[in-house]
mmCIF file of C-alpha atoms in Angstrom:
data_model
loop_
_atom_site.group_PDB
_atom_site.id
_atom_site.type_symbol
_atom_site.label_atom_id
_atom_site.label_comp_id
_atom_site.label_asym_id
_atom_site.label_seq_id
_atom_site.Cartn_x
_atom_site.Cartn_y
_atom_site.Cartn_z
ATOM 1 C CA MET A 10 4.533 -3.433 3.277
ATOM 2 C CA GLY A 11 1.773 -0.995 4.459
ATOM 3 C CA VAL A 12 3.807 2.333 4.748
ATOM 4 C CA VAL A 13 3.901 4.465 1.328
ATOM 5 C CA SER A 14 5.730 7.246 0.335
ATOM 6 C CA SER A 15 4.041 10.446 0.587
ATOM 7 C CA CYS A 16 3.215 12.112 -2.663
ATOM 8 C CA SER A 17 1.162 15.020 -1.643
ATOM 9 C CA ARG A 18 2.069 18.054 0.290
ATOM 10 C CA SER A 19 1.623 17.220 4.022
ATOM 11 C CA PHE A 20 -1.846 17.885 5.594
ATOM 12 C CA PHE A 21 -0.552 16.713 9.063
ATOM 13 C CA HIS A 22 -0.934 19.076 12.004
ATOM 14 C CA SER A 23 -0.074 18.546 15.653
ATOM 15 C CA ARG A 24 -3.072 16.692 17.145
ATOM 16 C CA LYS A 25 -4.680 17.082 20.486
ATOM 17 C CA SER A 26 -7.305 14.831 21.866
ATOM 18 C CA GLN A 27 -9.643 17.610 23.076
ATOM 19 C CA SER A 28 -13.601 17.127 22.299
ATOM 20 C CA ASN A 29 -13.480 20.557 20.822
ATOM 21 C CA GLU A 30 -11.257 19.165 17.953
ATOM 22 C CA LEU A 31 -13.171 15.939 17.521
ATOM 23 C CA LEU A 32 -16.417 18.230 17.308
ATOM 24 C CA LEU A 33 -14.625 20.267 14.674
ATOM 25 C CA LEU A 34 -14.023 17.400 12.498
ATOM 26 C CA GLU A 35 -17.466 16.029 12.849
ATOM 27 C CA ASN A 36 -18.561 19.618 11.932
ATOM 28 C CA GLU A 37 -16.202 19.478 9.092
ATOM 29 C CA ARG A 38 -17.477 16.070 7.635
ATOM 30 C CA VAL A 39 -20.939 17.265 8.027
ATOM 31 C CA ALA A 40 -20.190 20.301 5.894
ATOM 32 C CA VAL A 41 -18.286 18.534 3.238
ATOM 33 C CA ALA A 42 -21.370 16.232 2.798
ATOM 34 C CA GLU A 43 -23.762 19.064 2.401
ATOM 35 C CA LEU A 44 -21.367 20.437 -0.297
ATOM 36 C CA LEU A 45 -21.485 17.418 -2.202
ATOM 37 C CA GLN A 46 -24.883 18.183 -3.273
ATOM 38 C CA TYR A 47 -23.436 21.061 -5.248
ATOM 39 C CA LEU A 48 -20.659 19.410 -6.647
ATOM 40 C CA GLU A 49 -21.615 17.765 -9.887
ATOM 41 C CA ASN A 50 -20.788 20.427 -12.296
ATOM 42 C CA ASN A 51 -18.772 22.647 -10.147
ATOM 43 C CA VAL A 52 -14.949 22.157 -10.397
ATOM 44 C CA ASP A 53 -13.955 24.528 -7.796
ATOM 45 C CA LEU A 54 -16.625 23.146 -5.499
ATOM 46 C CA GLN A 55 -14.903 19.588 -6.186
ATOM 47 C CA ARG A 56 -11.607 21.011 -5.434
ATOM 48 C CA SER A 57 -12.651 22.201 -1.955
ATOM 49 C CA ALA A 58 -14.516 19.041 -0.963
ATOM 50 C CA ALA A 59 -11.511 16.959 -1.901
ATOM 51 C CA LEU A 60 -8.877 19.140 -0.330
ATOM 52 C CA ALA A 61 -11.299 19.106 2.851
ATOM 53 C CA PHE A 62 -11.459 15.291 2.967
ATOM 54 C CA ALA A 63 -7.419 15.199 2.405
ATOM 55 C CA GLU A 64 -7.027 17.439 5.367
ATOM 56 C CA ILE A 65 -9.610 15.750 7.537
ATOM 57 C CA THR A 66 -8.156 12.136 6.928
ATOM 58 C CA GLU A 67 -4.761 13.139 7.639
ATOM 59 C CA LYS A 68 -5.755 14.695 11.064
ATOM 60 C CA GLU A 69 -7.389 11.473 11.908
ATOM 61 C CA VAL A 70 -8.191 8.156 10.723
ATOM 62 C CA ARG A 71 -11.077 6.294 11.818
ATOM 63 C CA PRO A 72 -13.412 3.365 10.269
ATOM 64 C CA VAL A 73 -15.892 5.186 8.386
ATOM 65 C CA GLY A 74 -18.958 4.127 6.520
ATOM 66 C CA ARG A 75 -20.244 4.347 3.055
ATOM 67 C CA ASP A 76 -21.797 7.936 3.548
ATOM 68 C CA THR A 77 -18.198 8.763 3.624
ATOM 69 C CA LEU A 78 -16.573 6.804 1.274
ATOM 70 C CA ASP A 79 -19.275 7.407 -1.659
ATOM 71 C CA PRO A 80 -18.480 11.088 -1.905
ATOM 72 C CA ILE A 81 -14.721 10.435 -1.820
ATOM 73 C CA LEU A 82 -15.219 7.724 -4.792
ATOM 74 C CA PHE A 83 -17.278 10.302 -6.583
ATOM 75 C CA LEU A 84 -14.712 12.811 -6.518
ATOM 76 C CA LEU A 85 -12.284 10.070 -7.392
ATOM 77 C CA SER A 86 -13.739 9.812 -11.000
ATOM 78 C CA SER A 87 -13.503 13.587 -11.548
ATOM 79 C CA HIS A 88 -11.779 14.676 -14.742
ATOM 80 C CA ASP A 89 -9.905 17.248 -12.894
ATOM 81 C CA THR A 90 -6.328 16.312 -11.842
ATOM 82 C CA GLU A 91 -6.538 18.486 -8.535
ATOM 83 C CA VAL A 92 -9.673 16.716 -7.668
ATOM 84 C CA GLN A 93 -8.100 13.304 -8.505
ATOM 85 C CA ARG A 94 -5.036 14.069 -6.189
ATOM 86 C CA ALA A 95 -6.517 15.224 -3.283
ATOM 87 C CA ALA A 96 -9.279 12.642 -3.445
ATOM 88 C CA SER A 97 -6.931 9.539 -3.712
ATOM 89 C CA ALA A 98 -4.646 11.131 -0.831
ATOM 90 C CA ALA A 99 -7.513 11.062 1.281
ATOM 91 C CA LEU A 100 -8.621 7.413 0.047
ATOM 92 C CA GLY A 101 -4.969 6.350 0.966
ATOM 93 C CA ASN A 102 -5.130 7.865 4.437
ATOM 94 C CA LEU A 103 -8.533 6.109 5.154
ATOM 95 C CA ALA A 104 -6.754 2.876 3.820
ATOM 96 C CA ILE A 105 -4.464 2.534 6.607
ATOM 97 C CA ASN A 106 -7.472 1.384 8.885
ATOM 98 C CA THR A 107 -8.290 -2.359 8.604
ATOM 99 C CA ASP A 108 -12.078 -1.963 8.356
ATOM 100 C CA ASN A 109 -11.808 0.616 5.643
ATOM 101 C CA LYS A 110 -9.404 -1.220 3.612
ATOM 102 C CA LEU A 111 -12.360 -3.730 3.113
ATOM 103 C CA LEU A 112 -15.138 -1.316 2.407
ATOM 104 C CA ILE A 113 -13.256 0.589 -0.133
ATOM 105 C CA VAL A 114 -12.654 -2.486 -2.255
ATOM 106 C CA LYS A 115 -16.262 -3.655 -1.555
ATOM 107 C CA LEU A 116 -17.521 -0.329 -2.714
ATOM 108 C CA GLY A 117 -15.692 -0.412 -6.121
ATOM 109 C CA GLY A 118 -12.947 1.755 -5.161
ATOM 110 C CA LEU A 119 -10.406 -0.044 -7.184
ATOM 111 C CA GLU A 120 -11.571 0.670 -10.637
ATOM 112 C CA PRO A 121 -11.306 4.644 -10.235
ATOM 113 C CA LEU A 122 -7.729 3.726 -8.547
ATOM 114 C CA ILE A 123 -6.605 1.561 -11.446
ATOM 115 C CA ARG A 124 -7.597 4.750 -13.894
ATOM 116 C CA GLN A 125 -5.686 7.095 -11.883
ATOM 117 C CA MET A 126 -2.844 4.784 -12.158
ATOM 118 C CA LEU A 127 -2.716 5.206 -15.819
ATOM 119 C CA SER A 128 -2.960 9.093 -15.423
ATOM 120 C CA PRO A 129 -0.043 11.150 -16.826
ATOM 121 C CA ASN A 130 0.296 13.005 -13.739
ATOM 122 C CA VAL A 131 2.800 11.509 -11.305
ATOM 123 C CA GLU A 132 1.239 12.968 -8.055
ATOM 124 C CA VAL A 133 -1.947 11.251 -9.130
ATOM 125 C CA GLN A 134 -0.240 8.274 -10.072
ATOM 126 C CA CYS A 135 1.867 8.156 -6.785
ATOM 127 C CA ASN A 136 -1.530 8.707 -4.570
ATOM 128 C CA ALA A 137 -3.268 6.032 -6.625
ATOM 129 C CA VAL A 138 -0.606 3.507 -5.999
ATOM 130 C CA GLY A 139 0.043 4.354 -2.508
ATOM 131 C CA CYS A 140 -3.411 3.451 -1.948
ATOM 132 C CA VAL A 141 -3.480 0.099 -3.575
ATOM 133 C CA THR A 142 -0.567 -0.423 -1.560
ATOM 134 C CA ASN A 143 -2.210 0.014 1.666
ATOM 135 C CA LEU A 144 -5.412 -1.750 0.238
ATOM 136 C CA ALA A 145 -3.030 -4.941 -0.640
ATOM 137 C CA THR A 146 -1.819 -5.351 3.047
ATOM 138 C CA HIS A 147 -5.001 -7.124 3.754
ATOM 139 C CA HIS A 148 -5.554 -10.757 2.964
ATOM 140 C CA ASP A 149 -8.994 -10.513 1.964
ATOM 141 C CA ASN A 150 -8.320 -7.879 -0.575
ATOM 142 C CA LYS A 151 -5.423 -9.350 -2.523
ATOM 143 C CA THR A 152 -7.000 -11.841 -4.823
ATOM 144 C CA LYS A 153 -9.548 -9.041 -5.695
ATOM 145 C CA ILE A 154 -6.694 -6.539 -6.510
ATOM 146 C CA ALA A 155 -5.087 -9.460 -8.468
ATOM 147 C CA GLN A 156 -8.184 -10.060 -10.583
ATOM 148 C CA SER A 157 -8.744 -6.244 -11.119
ATOM 149 C CA GLY A 158 -6.593 -5.616 -13.737
ATOM 150 C CA ALA A 159 -4.329 -3.451 -11.365
ATOM 151 C CA LEU A 160 -1.164 -5.549 -11.579
ATOM 152 C CA VAL A 161 -0.029 -4.606 -15.034
ATOM 153 C CA PRO A 162 -0.289 -0.786 -14.389
ATOM 154 C CA LEU A 163 1.666 -1.506 -10.979
ATOM 155 C CA THR A 164 4.325 -3.415 -12.804
ATOM 156 C CA ARG A 165 4.592 -0.434 -15.463
ATOM 157 C CA LEU A 166 4.792 2.250 -12.612
ATOM 158 C CA ALA A 167 7.457 0.264 -10.829
ATOM 159 C CA ARG A 168 9.974 1.498 -13.675
ATOM 160 C CA SER A 169 8.669 4.959 -13.015
ATOM 161 C CA LYS A 170 11.187 7.664 -13.036
ATOM 162 C CA ASP A 171 9.816 9.245 -10.018
ATOM 163 C CA MET A 172 11.025 7.505 -6.863
ATOM 164 C CA ARG A 173 8.128 7.782 -4.728
ATOM 165 C CA VAL A 174 5.989 6.123 -7.517
ATOM 166 C CA GLN A 175 8.616 3.316 -7.726
ATOM 167 C CA ARG A 176 8.526 2.527 -4.006
ATOM 168 C CA ASN A 177 4.880 2.612 -3.802
ATOM 169 C CA ALA A 178 4.558 0.071 -6.850
ATOM 170 C CA THR A 179 6.943 -2.363 -5.891
ATOM 171 C CA GLY A 180 5.808 -2.361 -2.338
ATOM 172 C CA ALA A 181 2.280 -3.206 -3.885
ATOM 173 C CA LEU A 182 3.751 -5.959 -6.041
ATOM 174 C CA LEU A 183 5.708 -7.313 -2.757
ATOM 175 C CA ASN A 184 1.995 -7.243 -1.155
ATOM 176 C CA MET A 185 0.791 -9.637 -3.737
ATOM 177 C CA THR A 186 3.492 -12.129 -3.548
ATOM 178 C CA HIS A 187 1.988 -14.051 -0.306
ATOM 179 C CA SER A 188 -0.106 -16.663 -2.007
ATOM 180 C CA ASP A 189 0.414 -19.048 -5.000
ATOM 181 C CA GLU A 190 -2.351 -17.835 -7.016
ATOM 182 C CA ASN A 191 -1.501 -14.270 -6.788
ATOM 183 C CA ARG A 192 2.208 -14.941 -7.620
ATOM 184 C CA GLN A 193 0.992 -16.636 -10.632
ATOM 185 C CA GLN A 194 -1.139 -13.480 -11.571
ATOM 186 C CA LEU A 195 2.028 -11.326 -10.922
ATOM 187 C CA VAL A 196 4.061 -13.672 -13.106
ATOM 188 C CA ASN A 197 1.452 -13.275 -15.821
ATOM 189 C CA ALA A 198 1.338 -9.420 -15.427
ATOM 190 C CA GLY A 199 5.233 -9.360 -16.434
ATOM 191 C CA ALA A 200 6.702 -8.533 -12.925
ATOM 192 C CA ILE A 201 9.381 -10.513 -13.004
ATOM 193 C CA PRO A 202 11.738 -8.828 -15.278
ATOM 194 C CA VAL A 203 10.939 -5.618 -13.855
ATOM 195 C CA LEU A 204 11.692 -7.025 -10.404
ATOM 196 C CA VAL A 205 14.953 -8.408 -11.249
ATOM 197 C CA SER A 206 15.871 -5.257 -13.219
ATOM 198 C CA LEU A 207 15.321 -3.088 -10.023
ATOM 199 C CA LEU A 208 17.696 -5.105 -8.081
ATOM 200 C CA ASN A 209 20.121 -2.721 -9.033
ATOM 201 C CA SER A 210 18.238 0.255 -7.830
ATOM 202 C CA GLN A 211 20.123 2.871 -5.979
ATOM 203 C CA ASP A 212 17.062 3.077 -3.455
ATOM 204 C CA THR A 213 17.228 0.636 -0.598
ATOM 205 C CA ASP A 214 13.669 0.326 -0.134
ATOM 206 C CA VAL A 215 13.111 -0.410 -3.828
ATOM 207 C CA GLN A 216 15.889 -3.274 -3.270
ATOM 208 C CA TYR A 217 14.244 -4.579 -0.495
ATOM 209 C CA TYR A 218 10.630 -4.872 -1.816
ATOM 210 C CA CYS A 219 11.927 -6.312 -5.023
ATOM 211 C CA THR A 220 14.625 -8.927 -3.433
ATOM 212 C CA THR A 221 11.507 -9.895 -0.953
ATOM 213 C CA ALA A 222 9.185 -10.468 -3.874
ATOM 214 C CA LEU A 223 11.253 -12.418 -6.112
ATOM 215 C CA SER A 224 12.369 -14.561 -2.940
ATOM 216 C CA ASN A 225 8.473 -15.227 -2.503
ATOM 217 C CA ILE A 226 7.977 -15.760 -6.225
ATOM 218 C CA ALA A 227 11.094 -18.360 -5.827
ATOM 219 C CA VAL A 228 9.128 -20.519 -3.655
ATOM 220 C CA ASP A 229 7.471 -21.989 -6.637
ATOM 221 C CA ALA A 230 9.135 -24.734 -8.523
ATOM 222 C CA ALA A 231 7.553 -23.474 -11.737
ATOM 223 C CA ASN A 232 8.607 -19.914 -11.085
ATOM 224 C CA ARG A 233 12.126 -21.064 -10.401
ATOM 225 C CA LYS A 234 12.150 -22.790 -13.862
ATOM 226 C CA LYS A 235 10.923 -19.521 -15.229
ATOM 227 C CA LEU A 236 13.536 -17.453 -13.680
ATOM 228 C CA ALA A 237 16.269 -19.845 -14.704
ATOM 229 C CA GLN A 238 14.952 -19.629 -18.293
ATOM 230 C CA THR A 239 14.591 -15.889 -18.603
ATOM 231 C CA GLU A 240 16.973 -14.162 -15.908
ATOM 232 C CA PRO A 241 20.597 -15.036 -16.352
ATOM 233 C CA LYS A 242 21.857 -12.206 -14.103
ATOM 234 C CA LEU A 243 19.404 -12.697 -10.998
ATOM 235 C CA VAL A 244 21.926 -14.606 -9.010
ATOM 236 C CA SER A 245 24.845 -12.200 -9.562
ATOM 237 C CA SER A 246 22.652 -9.669 -8.658
ATOM 238 C CA LEU A 247 21.422 -11.429 -5.201
ATOM 239 C CA VAL A 248 25.007 -12.178 -4.653
ATOM 240 C CA GLN A 249 26.120 -8.610 -4.764
ATOM 241 C CA LEU A 250 23.079 -7.350 -2.607
ATOM 242 C CA MET A 251 24.527 -9.699 0.183
ATOM 243 C CA ASP A 252 27.150 -6.912 0.163
ATOM 244 C CA SER A 253 24.648 -4.299 0.588
ATOM 245 C CA PRO A 254 25.085 -1.636 3.197
ATOM 246 C CA SER A 255 21.594 -2.120 4.542
ATOM 247 C CA LEU A 256 21.355 -5.353 6.723
ATOM 248 C CA LYS A 257 17.555 -6.138 5.836
ATOM 249 C CA VAL A 258 18.320 -6.285 2.187
ATOM 250 C CA GLN A 259 21.377 -8.608 2.957
ATOM 251 C CA CYS A 260 18.855 -10.820 4.632
ATOM 252 C CA GLN A 261 16.642 -10.946 1.898
ATOM 253 C CA ALA A 262 19.146 -11.611 -0.688
ATOM 254 C CA ALA A 263 20.258 -14.465 1.121
ATOM 255 C CA LEU A 264 16.697 -15.803 1.607
ATOM 256 C CA ALA A 265 15.870 -15.374 -1.936
ATOM 257 C CA LEU A 266 19.183 -17.462 -2.718
ATOM 258 C CA ARG A 267 17.950 -19.839 -0.079
ATOM 259 C CA ASN A 268 14.760 -20.537 -2.244
ATOM 260 C CA LEU A 269 16.702 -20.561 -5.678
ATOM 261 C CA ALA A 270 19.081 -23.209 -3.979
ATOM 262 C CA SER A 271 16.075 -25.767 -3.901
ATOM 263 C CA ASP A 272 17.286 -26.488 -7.284
ATOM 264 C CA GLU A 273 20.730 -27.976 -8.228
ATOM 265 C CA LYS A 274 21.018 -25.652 -11.145
ATOM 266 C CA TYR A 275 20.858 -22.722 -8.856
ATOM 267 C CA GLN A 276 23.331 -24.285 -6.402
ATOM 268 C CA LEU A 277 25.832 -24.442 -9.073
ATOM 269 C CA GLU A 278 25.240 -20.715 -10.283
ATOM 270 C CA ILE A 279 25.636 -19.669 -6.809
ATOM 271 C CA VAL A 280 29.004 -21.337 -6.395
ATOM 272 C CA LYS A 281 29.976 -19.936 -9.703
ATOM 273 C CA ALA A 282 29.087 -16.372 -8.589
ATOM 274 C CA ASP A 283 30.926 -16.813 -5.464
ATOM 275 C CA GLY A 284 27.803 -16.701 -3.128
ATOM 276 C CA LEU A 285 29.380 -18.929 -0.680
ATOM 277 C CA SER A 286 32.097 -16.334 0.193
ATOM 278 C CA SER A 287 29.263 -14.041 1.045
ATOM 279 C CA LEU A 288 27.131 -16.500 2.718
ATOM 280 C CA LEU A 289 30.308 -17.330 4.905
ATOM 281 C CA ARG A 290 30.633 -13.709 5.695
ATOM 282 C CA LEU A 291 27.117 -13.544 6.855
ATOM 283 C CA LEU A 292 27.505 -16.797 8.988
ATOM 284 C CA GLN A 293 30.115 -14.552 11.004
ATOM 285 C CA SER A 294 27.966 -11.502 11.545
ATOM 286 C CA ALA A 295 26.723 -10.404 14.821
ATOM 287 C CA TYR A 296 23.351 -9.889 13.712
ATOM 288 C CA LEU A 297 21.522 -12.883 14.256
ATOM 289 C CA PRO A 298 18.709 -12.627 11.487
ATOM 290 C CA LEU A 299 21.729 -12.484 8.819
ATOM 291 C CA ILE A 300 22.988 -15.510 10.616
ATOM 292 C CA LEU A 301 19.805 -17.688 9.998
ATOM 293 C CA SER A 302 19.265 -16.252 6.671
ATOM 294 C CA ALA A 303 22.579 -17.425 5.376
ATOM 295 C CA ALA A 304 22.522 -20.886 7.293
ATOM 296 C CA ALA A 305 19.439 -21.394 5.630
ATOM 297 C CA CYS A 306 20.461 -21.056 2.238
ATOM 298 C CA VAL A 307 23.850 -23.006 2.904
ATOM 299 C CA ARG A 308 21.453 -26.111 4.200
ATOM 300 C CA ASN A 309 19.694 -26.286 1.291
ATOM 301 C CA PHE A 310 22.986 -27.308 -0.696
ATOM 302 C CA PHE A 311 23.281 -30.352 1.670
ATOM 303 C CA TYR A 312 19.284 -30.900 2.355
ATOM 304 C CA PRO A 313 17.651 -29.281 -0.372
ATOM 305 C CA PRO A 314 13.531 -29.473 0.332
ATOM 306 C CA SER A 315 12.974 -31.863 -2.715
ATOM 307 C CA LYS A 316 15.194 -34.664 -1.181
#
C-alpha cells in the first residue's frame, strides 16, 4: 500500500517538461537553501521555506541528496504547526521515490515523524502518517520502522475520527505485516483488536487494509491462537465482508478465512457463521480472483496445511 490520502491543500499544478520549468525548480531549490541560513529563530521564514519545499516536491519528485533532506528534517522539528504540516507534506512527497525512502530513514527521519504523529493537529498527524506509510513500502525500512516506536502511535491513529488519518494509519499497519518479525511487533503494539474493530468501518479502503493485514497476521499459528482467544467476532465479521459491494474486500475476506481455516476450531466457526454459503456464492462468481480465493479457503477444510 503506497498511495496515501491527501491531507494538505493540493499544491499540484499542470506540469510541462520544458527546460525552463526545470530550471525554475532548480532555482527554487537554491533559493530555499539560502533562505535556511536565516531560519533558526524566524517562524515566518520557516513557514515560507516549508511551503516552498511542499510546492516544489508536488511539482516534481526525483531522487534527492542530504543537502535537500537535511533542511526539510530541520523544518520538521519546528514547534510551529504550519511549518510541521508543510514540511511533512514535502517529505511525504519525496518518500514516493525509492531512493528517497531509504535516505529519509537513514538520516533519522522517523524520530520527528513519530513526534508529529503524536501532534494534536489532525493535518500534521495525517501528513506524518502518510509519509510513514510511503516509507513502509520499502522492505529495508520495515524492520527499522517496527523498532522505532512508530507502531503504537500508528495503532492509536488507526482509530482516528478523521478518515484520512485512519486510512493512512491502517495502510501503514498493513505495510508492516509482510514478515514474521514485524507481524509480532505489530501484535505486541496492540494492533489486533484495532484491526478487528475496523472491519466494521464504513470506508472500503479501511476495510480492505484491515482485512488484508489480519489475513497476513493469521498466517502464523501463534497469532491464530491469540485471535481465537481474544477476538470472538472475527469470523462473523469476515463472513459478512464476503458480501461486501467491493470485490477486493470480498477477496481478502475469503483469503483471511482461508488462513484461519488452517485450524479446525476456525473451520467449525466458519461453518457456524454460515460462511460456506458465502464461499459457494463466490465460487460461482465471474471474477477469477474471487473464485481462487474462495477455492483456497474451501480447500483448507479438506487439506489443511498442517496435515
